mmCIF file with all atom_site columns, C-alpha atoms and ligand atoms in Angstrom:
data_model
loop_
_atom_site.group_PDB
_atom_site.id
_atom_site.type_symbol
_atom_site.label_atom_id
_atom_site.label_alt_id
_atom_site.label_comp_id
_atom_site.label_asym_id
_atom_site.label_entity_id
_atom_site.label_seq_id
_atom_site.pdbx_PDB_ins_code
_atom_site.Cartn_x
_atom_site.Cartn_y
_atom_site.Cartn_z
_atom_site.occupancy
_atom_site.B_iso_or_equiv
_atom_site.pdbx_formal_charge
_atom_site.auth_seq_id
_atom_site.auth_comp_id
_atom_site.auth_asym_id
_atom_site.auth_atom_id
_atom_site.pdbx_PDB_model_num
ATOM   1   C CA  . UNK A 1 1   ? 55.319 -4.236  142.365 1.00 0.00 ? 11  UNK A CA  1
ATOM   2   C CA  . UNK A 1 2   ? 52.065 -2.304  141.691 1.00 0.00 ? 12  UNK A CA  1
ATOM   3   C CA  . UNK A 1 3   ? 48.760 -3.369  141.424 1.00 0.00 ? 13  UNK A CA  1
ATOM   4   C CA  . UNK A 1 4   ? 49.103 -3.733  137.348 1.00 0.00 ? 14  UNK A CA  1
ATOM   5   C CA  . UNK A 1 5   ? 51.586 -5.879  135.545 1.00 0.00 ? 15  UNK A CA  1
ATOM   6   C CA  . UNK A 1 6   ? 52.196 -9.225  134.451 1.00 0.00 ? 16  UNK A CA  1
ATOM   7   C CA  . UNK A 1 7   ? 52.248 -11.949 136.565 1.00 0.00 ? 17  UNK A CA  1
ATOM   8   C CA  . UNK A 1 8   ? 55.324 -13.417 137.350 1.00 0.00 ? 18  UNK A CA  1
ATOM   9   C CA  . UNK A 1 9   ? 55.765 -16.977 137.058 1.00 0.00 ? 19  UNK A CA  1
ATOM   10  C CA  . UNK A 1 10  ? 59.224 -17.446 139.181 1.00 0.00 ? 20  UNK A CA  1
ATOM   11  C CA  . UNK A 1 11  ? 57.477 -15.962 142.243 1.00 0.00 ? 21  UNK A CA  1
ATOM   12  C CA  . UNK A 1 12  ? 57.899 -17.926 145.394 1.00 0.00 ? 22  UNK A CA  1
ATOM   13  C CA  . UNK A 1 13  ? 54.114 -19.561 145.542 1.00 0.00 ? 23  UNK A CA  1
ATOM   14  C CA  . UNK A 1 14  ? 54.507 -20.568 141.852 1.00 0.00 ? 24  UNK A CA  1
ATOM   15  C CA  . UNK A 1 15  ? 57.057 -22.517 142.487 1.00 0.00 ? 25  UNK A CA  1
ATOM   16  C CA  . UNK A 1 16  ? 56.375 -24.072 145.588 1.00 0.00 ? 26  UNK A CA  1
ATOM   17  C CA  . UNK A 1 17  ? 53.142 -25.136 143.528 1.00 0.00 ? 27  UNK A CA  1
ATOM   18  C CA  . UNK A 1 18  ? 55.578 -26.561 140.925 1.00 0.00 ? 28  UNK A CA  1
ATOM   19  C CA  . UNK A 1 19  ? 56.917 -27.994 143.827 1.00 0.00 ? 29  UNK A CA  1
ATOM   20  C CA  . UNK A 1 20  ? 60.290 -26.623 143.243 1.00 0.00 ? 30  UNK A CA  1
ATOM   21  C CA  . UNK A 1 21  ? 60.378 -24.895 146.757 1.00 0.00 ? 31  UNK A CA  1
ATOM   22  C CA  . UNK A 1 22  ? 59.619 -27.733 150.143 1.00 0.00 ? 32  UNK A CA  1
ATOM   23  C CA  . UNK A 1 23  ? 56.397 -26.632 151.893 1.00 0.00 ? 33  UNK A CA  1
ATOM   24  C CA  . UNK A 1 24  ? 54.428 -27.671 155.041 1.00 0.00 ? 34  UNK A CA  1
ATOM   25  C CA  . UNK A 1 25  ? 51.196 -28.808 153.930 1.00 0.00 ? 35  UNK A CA  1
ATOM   26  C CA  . UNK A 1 26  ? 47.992 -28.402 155.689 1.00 0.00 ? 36  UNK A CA  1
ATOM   27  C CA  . UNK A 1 27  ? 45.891 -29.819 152.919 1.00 0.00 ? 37  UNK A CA  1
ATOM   28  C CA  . UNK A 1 28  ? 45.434 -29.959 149.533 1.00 0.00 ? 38  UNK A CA  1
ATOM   29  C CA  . UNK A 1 29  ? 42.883 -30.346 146.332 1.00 0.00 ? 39  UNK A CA  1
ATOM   30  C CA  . UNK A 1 30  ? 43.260 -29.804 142.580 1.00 0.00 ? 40  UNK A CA  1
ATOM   31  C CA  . UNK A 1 31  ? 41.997 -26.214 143.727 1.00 0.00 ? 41  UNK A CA  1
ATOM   32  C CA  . UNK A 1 32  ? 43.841 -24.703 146.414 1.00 0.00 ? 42  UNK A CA  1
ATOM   33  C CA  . UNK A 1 33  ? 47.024 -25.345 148.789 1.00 0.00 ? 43  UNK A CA  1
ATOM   34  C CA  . UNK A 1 34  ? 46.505 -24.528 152.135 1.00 0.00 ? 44  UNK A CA  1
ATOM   35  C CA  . UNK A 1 35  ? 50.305 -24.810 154.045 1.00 0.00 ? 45  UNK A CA  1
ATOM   36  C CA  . UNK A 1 36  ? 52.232 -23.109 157.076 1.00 0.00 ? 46  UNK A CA  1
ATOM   37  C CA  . UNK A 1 37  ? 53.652 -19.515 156.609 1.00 0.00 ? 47  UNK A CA  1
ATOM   38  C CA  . UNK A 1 38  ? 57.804 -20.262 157.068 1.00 0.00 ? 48  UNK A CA  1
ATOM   39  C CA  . UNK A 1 39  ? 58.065 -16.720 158.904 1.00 0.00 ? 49  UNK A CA  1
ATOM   40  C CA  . UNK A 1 40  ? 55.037 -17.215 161.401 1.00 0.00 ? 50  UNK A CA  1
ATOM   41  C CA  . UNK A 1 41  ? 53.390 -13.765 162.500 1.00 0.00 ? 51  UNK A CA  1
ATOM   42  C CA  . UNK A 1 42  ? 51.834 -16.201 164.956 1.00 0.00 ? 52  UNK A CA  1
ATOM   43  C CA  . UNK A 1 43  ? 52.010 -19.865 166.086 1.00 0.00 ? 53  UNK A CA  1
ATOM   44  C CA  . UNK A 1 44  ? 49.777 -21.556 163.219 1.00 0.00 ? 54  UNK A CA  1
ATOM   45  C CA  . UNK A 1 45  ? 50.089 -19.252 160.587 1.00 0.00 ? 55  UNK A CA  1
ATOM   46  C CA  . UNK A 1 46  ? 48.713 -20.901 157.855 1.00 0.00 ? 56  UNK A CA  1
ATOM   47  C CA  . UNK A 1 47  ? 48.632 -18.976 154.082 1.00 0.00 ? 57  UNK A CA  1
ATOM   48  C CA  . UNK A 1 48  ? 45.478 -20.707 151.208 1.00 0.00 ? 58  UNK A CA  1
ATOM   49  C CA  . UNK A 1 49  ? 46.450 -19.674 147.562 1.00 0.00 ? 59  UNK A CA  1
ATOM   50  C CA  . UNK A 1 50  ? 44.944 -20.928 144.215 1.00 0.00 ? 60  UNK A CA  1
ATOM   51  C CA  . UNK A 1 51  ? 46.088 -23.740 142.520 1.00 0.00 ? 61  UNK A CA  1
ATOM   52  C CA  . UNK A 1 52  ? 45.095 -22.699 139.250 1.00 0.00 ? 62  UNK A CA  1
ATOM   53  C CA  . UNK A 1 53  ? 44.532 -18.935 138.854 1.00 0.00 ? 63  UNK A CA  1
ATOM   54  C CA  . UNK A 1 54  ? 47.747 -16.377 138.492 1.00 0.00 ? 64  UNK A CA  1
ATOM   55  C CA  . UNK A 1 55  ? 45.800 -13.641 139.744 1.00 0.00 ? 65  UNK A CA  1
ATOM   56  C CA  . UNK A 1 56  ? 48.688 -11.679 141.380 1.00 0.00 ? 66  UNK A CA  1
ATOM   57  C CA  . UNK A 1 57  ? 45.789 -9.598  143.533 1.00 0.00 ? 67  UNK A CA  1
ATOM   58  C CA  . UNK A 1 58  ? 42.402 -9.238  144.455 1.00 0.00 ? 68  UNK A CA  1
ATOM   59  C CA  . UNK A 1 59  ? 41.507 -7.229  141.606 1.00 0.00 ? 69  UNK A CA  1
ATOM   60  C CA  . UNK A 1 60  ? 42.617 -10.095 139.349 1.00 0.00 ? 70  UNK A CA  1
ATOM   61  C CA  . UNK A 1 61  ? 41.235 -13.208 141.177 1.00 0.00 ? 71  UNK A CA  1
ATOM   62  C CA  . UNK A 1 62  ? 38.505 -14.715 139.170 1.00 0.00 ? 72  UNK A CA  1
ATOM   63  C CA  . UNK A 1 63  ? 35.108 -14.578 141.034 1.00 0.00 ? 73  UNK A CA  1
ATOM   64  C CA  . UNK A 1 64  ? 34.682 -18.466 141.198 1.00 0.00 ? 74  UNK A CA  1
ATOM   65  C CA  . UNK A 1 65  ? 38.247 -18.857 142.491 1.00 0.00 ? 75  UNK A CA  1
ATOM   66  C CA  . UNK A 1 66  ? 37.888 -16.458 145.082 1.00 0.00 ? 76  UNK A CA  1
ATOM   67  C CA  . UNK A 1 67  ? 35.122 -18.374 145.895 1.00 0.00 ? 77  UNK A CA  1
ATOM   68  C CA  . UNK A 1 68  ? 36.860 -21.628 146.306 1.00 0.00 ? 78  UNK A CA  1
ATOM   69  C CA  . UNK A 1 69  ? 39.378 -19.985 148.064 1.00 0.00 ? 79  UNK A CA  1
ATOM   70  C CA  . UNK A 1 70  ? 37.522 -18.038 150.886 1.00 0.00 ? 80  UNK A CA  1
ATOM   71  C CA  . UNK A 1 71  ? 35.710 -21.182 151.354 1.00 0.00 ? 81  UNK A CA  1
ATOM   72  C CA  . UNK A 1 72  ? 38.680 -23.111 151.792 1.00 0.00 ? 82  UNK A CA  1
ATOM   73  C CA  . UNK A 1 73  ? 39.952 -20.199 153.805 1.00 0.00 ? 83  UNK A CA  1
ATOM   74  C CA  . UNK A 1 74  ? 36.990 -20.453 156.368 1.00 0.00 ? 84  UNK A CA  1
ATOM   75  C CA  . UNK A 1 75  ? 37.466 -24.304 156.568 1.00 0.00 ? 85  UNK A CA  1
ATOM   76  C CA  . UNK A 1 76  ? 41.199 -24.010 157.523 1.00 0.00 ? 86  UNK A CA  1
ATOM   77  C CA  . UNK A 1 77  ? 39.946 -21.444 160.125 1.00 0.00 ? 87  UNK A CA  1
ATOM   78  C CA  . UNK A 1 78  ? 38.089 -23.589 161.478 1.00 0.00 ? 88  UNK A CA  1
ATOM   79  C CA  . UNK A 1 79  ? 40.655 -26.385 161.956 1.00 0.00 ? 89  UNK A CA  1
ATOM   80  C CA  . UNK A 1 80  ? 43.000 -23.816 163.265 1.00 0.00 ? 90  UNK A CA  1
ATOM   81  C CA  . UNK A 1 81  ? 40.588 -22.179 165.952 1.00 0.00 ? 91  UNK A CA  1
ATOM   82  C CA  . UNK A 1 82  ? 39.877 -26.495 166.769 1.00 0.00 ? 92  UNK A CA  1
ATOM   83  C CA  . UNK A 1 83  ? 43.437 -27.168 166.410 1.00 0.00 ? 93  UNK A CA  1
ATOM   84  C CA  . UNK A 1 84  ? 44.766 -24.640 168.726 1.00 0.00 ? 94  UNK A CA  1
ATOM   85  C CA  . UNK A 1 85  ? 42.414 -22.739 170.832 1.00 0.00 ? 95  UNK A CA  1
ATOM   86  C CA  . UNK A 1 86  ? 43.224 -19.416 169.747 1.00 0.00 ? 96  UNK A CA  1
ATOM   87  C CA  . UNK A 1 87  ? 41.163 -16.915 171.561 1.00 0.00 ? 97  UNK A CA  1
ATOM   88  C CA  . UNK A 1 88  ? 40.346 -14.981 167.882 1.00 0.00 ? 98  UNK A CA  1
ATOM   89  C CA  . UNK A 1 89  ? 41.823 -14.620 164.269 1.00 0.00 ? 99  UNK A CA  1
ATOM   90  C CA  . UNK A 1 90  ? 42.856 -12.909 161.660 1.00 0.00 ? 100 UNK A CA  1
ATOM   91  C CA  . UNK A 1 91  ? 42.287 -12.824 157.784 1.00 0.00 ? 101 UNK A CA  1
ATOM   92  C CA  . UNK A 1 92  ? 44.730 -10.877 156.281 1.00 0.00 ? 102 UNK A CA  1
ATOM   93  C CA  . UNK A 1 93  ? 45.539 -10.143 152.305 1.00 0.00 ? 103 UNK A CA  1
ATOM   94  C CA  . UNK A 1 94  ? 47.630 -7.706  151.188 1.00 0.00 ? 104 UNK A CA  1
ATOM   95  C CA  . UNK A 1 95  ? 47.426 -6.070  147.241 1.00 0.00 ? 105 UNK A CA  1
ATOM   96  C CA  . UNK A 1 96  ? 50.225 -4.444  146.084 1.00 0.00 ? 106 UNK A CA  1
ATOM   97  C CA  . UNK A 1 97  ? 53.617 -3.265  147.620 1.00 0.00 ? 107 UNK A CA  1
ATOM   98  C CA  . UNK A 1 98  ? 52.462 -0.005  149.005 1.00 0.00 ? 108 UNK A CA  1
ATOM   99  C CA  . UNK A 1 99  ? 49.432 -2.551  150.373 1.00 0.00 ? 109 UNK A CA  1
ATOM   100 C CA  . UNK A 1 100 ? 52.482 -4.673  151.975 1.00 0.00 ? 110 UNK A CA  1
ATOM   101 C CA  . UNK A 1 101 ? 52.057 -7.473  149.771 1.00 0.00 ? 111 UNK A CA  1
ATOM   102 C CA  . UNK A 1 102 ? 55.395 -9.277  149.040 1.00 0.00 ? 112 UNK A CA  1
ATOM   103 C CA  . UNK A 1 103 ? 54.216 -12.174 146.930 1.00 0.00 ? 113 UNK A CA  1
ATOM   104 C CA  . UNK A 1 104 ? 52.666 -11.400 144.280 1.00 0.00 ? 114 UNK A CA  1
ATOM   105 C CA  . UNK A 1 105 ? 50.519 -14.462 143.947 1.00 0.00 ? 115 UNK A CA  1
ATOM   106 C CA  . UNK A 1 106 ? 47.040 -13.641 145.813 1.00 0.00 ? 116 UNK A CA  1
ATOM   107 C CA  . UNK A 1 107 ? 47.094 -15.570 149.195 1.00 0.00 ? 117 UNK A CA  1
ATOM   108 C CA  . UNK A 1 108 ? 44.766 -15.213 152.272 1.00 0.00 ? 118 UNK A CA  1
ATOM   109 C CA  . UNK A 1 109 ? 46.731 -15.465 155.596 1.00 0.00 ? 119 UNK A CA  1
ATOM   110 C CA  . UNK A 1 110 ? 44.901 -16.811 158.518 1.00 0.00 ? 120 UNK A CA  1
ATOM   111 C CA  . UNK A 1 111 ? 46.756 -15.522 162.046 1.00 0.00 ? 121 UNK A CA  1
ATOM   112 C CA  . UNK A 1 112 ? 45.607 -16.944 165.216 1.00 0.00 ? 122 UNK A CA  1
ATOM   113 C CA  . UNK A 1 113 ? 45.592 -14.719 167.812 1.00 0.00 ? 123 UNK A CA  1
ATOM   114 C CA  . UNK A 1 114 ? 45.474 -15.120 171.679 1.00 0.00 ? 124 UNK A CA  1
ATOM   115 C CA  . UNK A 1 115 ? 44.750 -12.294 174.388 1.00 0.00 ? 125 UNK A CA  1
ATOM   116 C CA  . UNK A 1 116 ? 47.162 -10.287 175.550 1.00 0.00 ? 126 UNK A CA  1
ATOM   117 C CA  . UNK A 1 117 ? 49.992 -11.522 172.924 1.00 0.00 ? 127 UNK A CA  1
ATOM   118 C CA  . UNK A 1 118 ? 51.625 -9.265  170.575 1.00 0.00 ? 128 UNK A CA  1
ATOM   119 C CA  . UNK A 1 119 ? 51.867 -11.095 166.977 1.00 0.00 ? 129 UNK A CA  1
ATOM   120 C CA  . UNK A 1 120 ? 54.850 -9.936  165.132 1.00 0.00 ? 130 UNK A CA  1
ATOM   121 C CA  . UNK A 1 121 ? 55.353 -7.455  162.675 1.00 0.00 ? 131 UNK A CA  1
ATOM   122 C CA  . UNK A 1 122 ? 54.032 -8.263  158.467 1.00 0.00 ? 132 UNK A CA  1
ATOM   123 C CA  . UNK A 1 123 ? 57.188 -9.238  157.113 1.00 0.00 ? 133 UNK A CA  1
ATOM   124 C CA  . UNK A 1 124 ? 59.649 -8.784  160.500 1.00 0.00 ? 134 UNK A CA  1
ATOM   125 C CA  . UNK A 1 125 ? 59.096 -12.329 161.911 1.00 0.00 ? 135 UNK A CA  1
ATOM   126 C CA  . UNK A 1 126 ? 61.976 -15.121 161.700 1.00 0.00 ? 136 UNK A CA  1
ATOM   127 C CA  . UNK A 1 127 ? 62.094 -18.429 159.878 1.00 0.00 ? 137 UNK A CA  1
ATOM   128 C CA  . UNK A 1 128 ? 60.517 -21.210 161.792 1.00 0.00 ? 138 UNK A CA  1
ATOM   129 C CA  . UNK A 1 129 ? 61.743 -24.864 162.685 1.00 0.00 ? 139 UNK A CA  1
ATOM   130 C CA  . UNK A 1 130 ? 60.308 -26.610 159.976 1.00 0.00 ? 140 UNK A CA  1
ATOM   131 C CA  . UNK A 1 131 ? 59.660 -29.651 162.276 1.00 0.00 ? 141 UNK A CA  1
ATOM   132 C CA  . UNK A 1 132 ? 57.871 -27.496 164.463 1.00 0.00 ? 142 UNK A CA  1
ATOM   133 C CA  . UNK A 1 133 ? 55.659 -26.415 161.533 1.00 0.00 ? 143 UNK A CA  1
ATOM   134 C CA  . UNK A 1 134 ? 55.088 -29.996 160.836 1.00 0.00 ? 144 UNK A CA  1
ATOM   135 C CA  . UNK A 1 135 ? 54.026 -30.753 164.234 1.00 0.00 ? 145 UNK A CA  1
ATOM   136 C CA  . UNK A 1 136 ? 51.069 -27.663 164.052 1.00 0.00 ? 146 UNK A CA  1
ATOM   137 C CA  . UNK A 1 137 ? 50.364 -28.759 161.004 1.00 0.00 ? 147 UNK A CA  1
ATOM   138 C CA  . UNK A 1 138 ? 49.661 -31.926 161.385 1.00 0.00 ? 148 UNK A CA  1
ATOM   139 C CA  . UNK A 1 139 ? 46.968 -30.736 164.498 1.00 0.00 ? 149 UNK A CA  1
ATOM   140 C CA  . UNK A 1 140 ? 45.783 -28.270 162.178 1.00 0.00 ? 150 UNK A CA  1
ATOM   141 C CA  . UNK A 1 141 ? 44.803 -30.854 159.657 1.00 0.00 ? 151 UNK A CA  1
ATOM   142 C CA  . UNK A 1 142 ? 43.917 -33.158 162.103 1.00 0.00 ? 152 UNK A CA  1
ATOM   143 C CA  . UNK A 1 143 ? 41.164 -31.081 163.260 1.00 0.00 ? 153 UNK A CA  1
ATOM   144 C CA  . UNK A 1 144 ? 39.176 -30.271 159.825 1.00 0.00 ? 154 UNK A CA  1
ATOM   145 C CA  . UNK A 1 145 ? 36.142 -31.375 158.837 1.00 0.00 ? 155 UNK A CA  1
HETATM 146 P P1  . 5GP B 2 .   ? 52.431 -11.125 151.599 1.00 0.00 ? 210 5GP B P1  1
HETATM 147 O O1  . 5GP B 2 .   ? 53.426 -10.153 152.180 1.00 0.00 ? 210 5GP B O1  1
HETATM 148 O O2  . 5GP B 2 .   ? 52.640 -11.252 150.124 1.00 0.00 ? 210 5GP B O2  1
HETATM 149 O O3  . 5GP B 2 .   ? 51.021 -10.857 151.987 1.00 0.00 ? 210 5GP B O3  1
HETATM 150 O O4  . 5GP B 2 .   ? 52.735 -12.527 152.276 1.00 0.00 ? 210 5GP B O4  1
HETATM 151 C C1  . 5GP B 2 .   ? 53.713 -13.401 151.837 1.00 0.00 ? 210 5GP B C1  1
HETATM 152 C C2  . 5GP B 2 .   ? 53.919 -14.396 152.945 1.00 0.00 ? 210 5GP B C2  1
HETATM 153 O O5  . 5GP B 2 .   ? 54.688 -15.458 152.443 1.00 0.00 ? 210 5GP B O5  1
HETATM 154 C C3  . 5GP B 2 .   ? 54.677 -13.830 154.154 1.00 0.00 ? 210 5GP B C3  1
HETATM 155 O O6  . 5GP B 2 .   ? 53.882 -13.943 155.329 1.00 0.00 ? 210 5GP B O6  1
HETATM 156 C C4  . 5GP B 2 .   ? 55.939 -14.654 154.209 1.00 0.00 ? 210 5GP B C4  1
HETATM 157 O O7  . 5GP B 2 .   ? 56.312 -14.959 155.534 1.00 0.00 ? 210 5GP B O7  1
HETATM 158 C C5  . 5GP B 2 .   ? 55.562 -15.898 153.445 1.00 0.00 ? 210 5GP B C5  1
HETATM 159 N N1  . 5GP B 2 .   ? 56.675 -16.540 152.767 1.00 0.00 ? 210 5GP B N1  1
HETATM 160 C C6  . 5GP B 2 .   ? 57.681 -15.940 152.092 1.00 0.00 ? 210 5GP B C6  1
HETATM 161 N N2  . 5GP B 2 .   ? 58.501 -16.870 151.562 1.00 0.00 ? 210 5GP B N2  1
HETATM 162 C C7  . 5GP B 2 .   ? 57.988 -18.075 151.927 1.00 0.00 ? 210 5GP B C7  1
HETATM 163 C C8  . 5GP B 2 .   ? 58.386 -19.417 151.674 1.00 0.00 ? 210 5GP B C8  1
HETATM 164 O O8  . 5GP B 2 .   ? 59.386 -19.704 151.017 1.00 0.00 ? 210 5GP B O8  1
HETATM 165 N N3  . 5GP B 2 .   ? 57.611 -20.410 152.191 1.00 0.00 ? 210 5GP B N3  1
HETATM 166 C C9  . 5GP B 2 .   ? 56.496 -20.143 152.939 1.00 0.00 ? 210 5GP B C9  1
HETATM 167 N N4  . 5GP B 2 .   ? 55.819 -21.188 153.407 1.00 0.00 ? 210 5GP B N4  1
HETATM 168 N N5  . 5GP B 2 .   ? 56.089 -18.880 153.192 1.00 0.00 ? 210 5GP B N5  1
HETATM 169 C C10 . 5GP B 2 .   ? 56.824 -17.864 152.682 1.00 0.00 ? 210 5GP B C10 1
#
């Protein structure tokens, strides 16, 4: 997939939105879904996507969604850093295959990170116990303002 193109509407966020796919919520509005990535990097993981736009990228998200979504990005970040003590974070969002993107619906990952641990490799870690995700999720959510 490269950075131009149509947007497909069977990718995997589209249809967890539909709700066709389970997820692990963090929270929700009518804008954005914030809800545990299944193949962790790191403990807490969390990915935010639009509710409403189909911008596959960054170069396609519409300014006032982005907003909406980086501010919804910053207040899971802070429920995660509350939640679980990391000792920093990451933000990361990927455009395009050759960018490492592999959903093509534009998502923010927040990654906690602690000192001195390794996270695991974009696209190389394994599926997590979903009641495990459950269980950080519902301290993640627990902790936001
Ligand atoms: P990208 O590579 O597009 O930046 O990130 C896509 C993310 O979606 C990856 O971190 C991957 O682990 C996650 N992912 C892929 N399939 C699913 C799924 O079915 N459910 C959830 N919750 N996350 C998924």
């Amino acid at each position: 997939m490269s950075l131009t193109g149509a947007y497909d509407t069977d990718n995997i966020f589209a249809r967890i939105l539909r709700g066709e796919i389970p997820n692990v919520t963090v929270w929700q509005d009518d804008q954005v879904l914030a809800f545990m990535d299944v193949f962790p990097q790191s403990e807490g993981h969390v990915l935010v996507v639009s509710k409403t736009s189909t911008a596959r990228n960054l170069l396609e998200i519409e300014p006032e969604v982005l907003t909406a979504l980086t501010a919804a990005t910053q207040r899971t970040a802070k429920a995660v850093v509350k939640a679980l003590d990391p000792d920093g974070f990451s933000i990361m969002q990927f455009n395009g295959e050759a960018g490492g993107q592999t959903v093509f619906h534009l998502h923010f990952h927040i990654i906690p990170r602690w000192a001195g641990r390794e996270i695991k490799g974009h696209g190389h870690a394994p599926m997590a116990d979903t009641d495990q995700l459950k269980t950080l999720a519902a301290r993640i959510a627990a902790a936001l303002d």
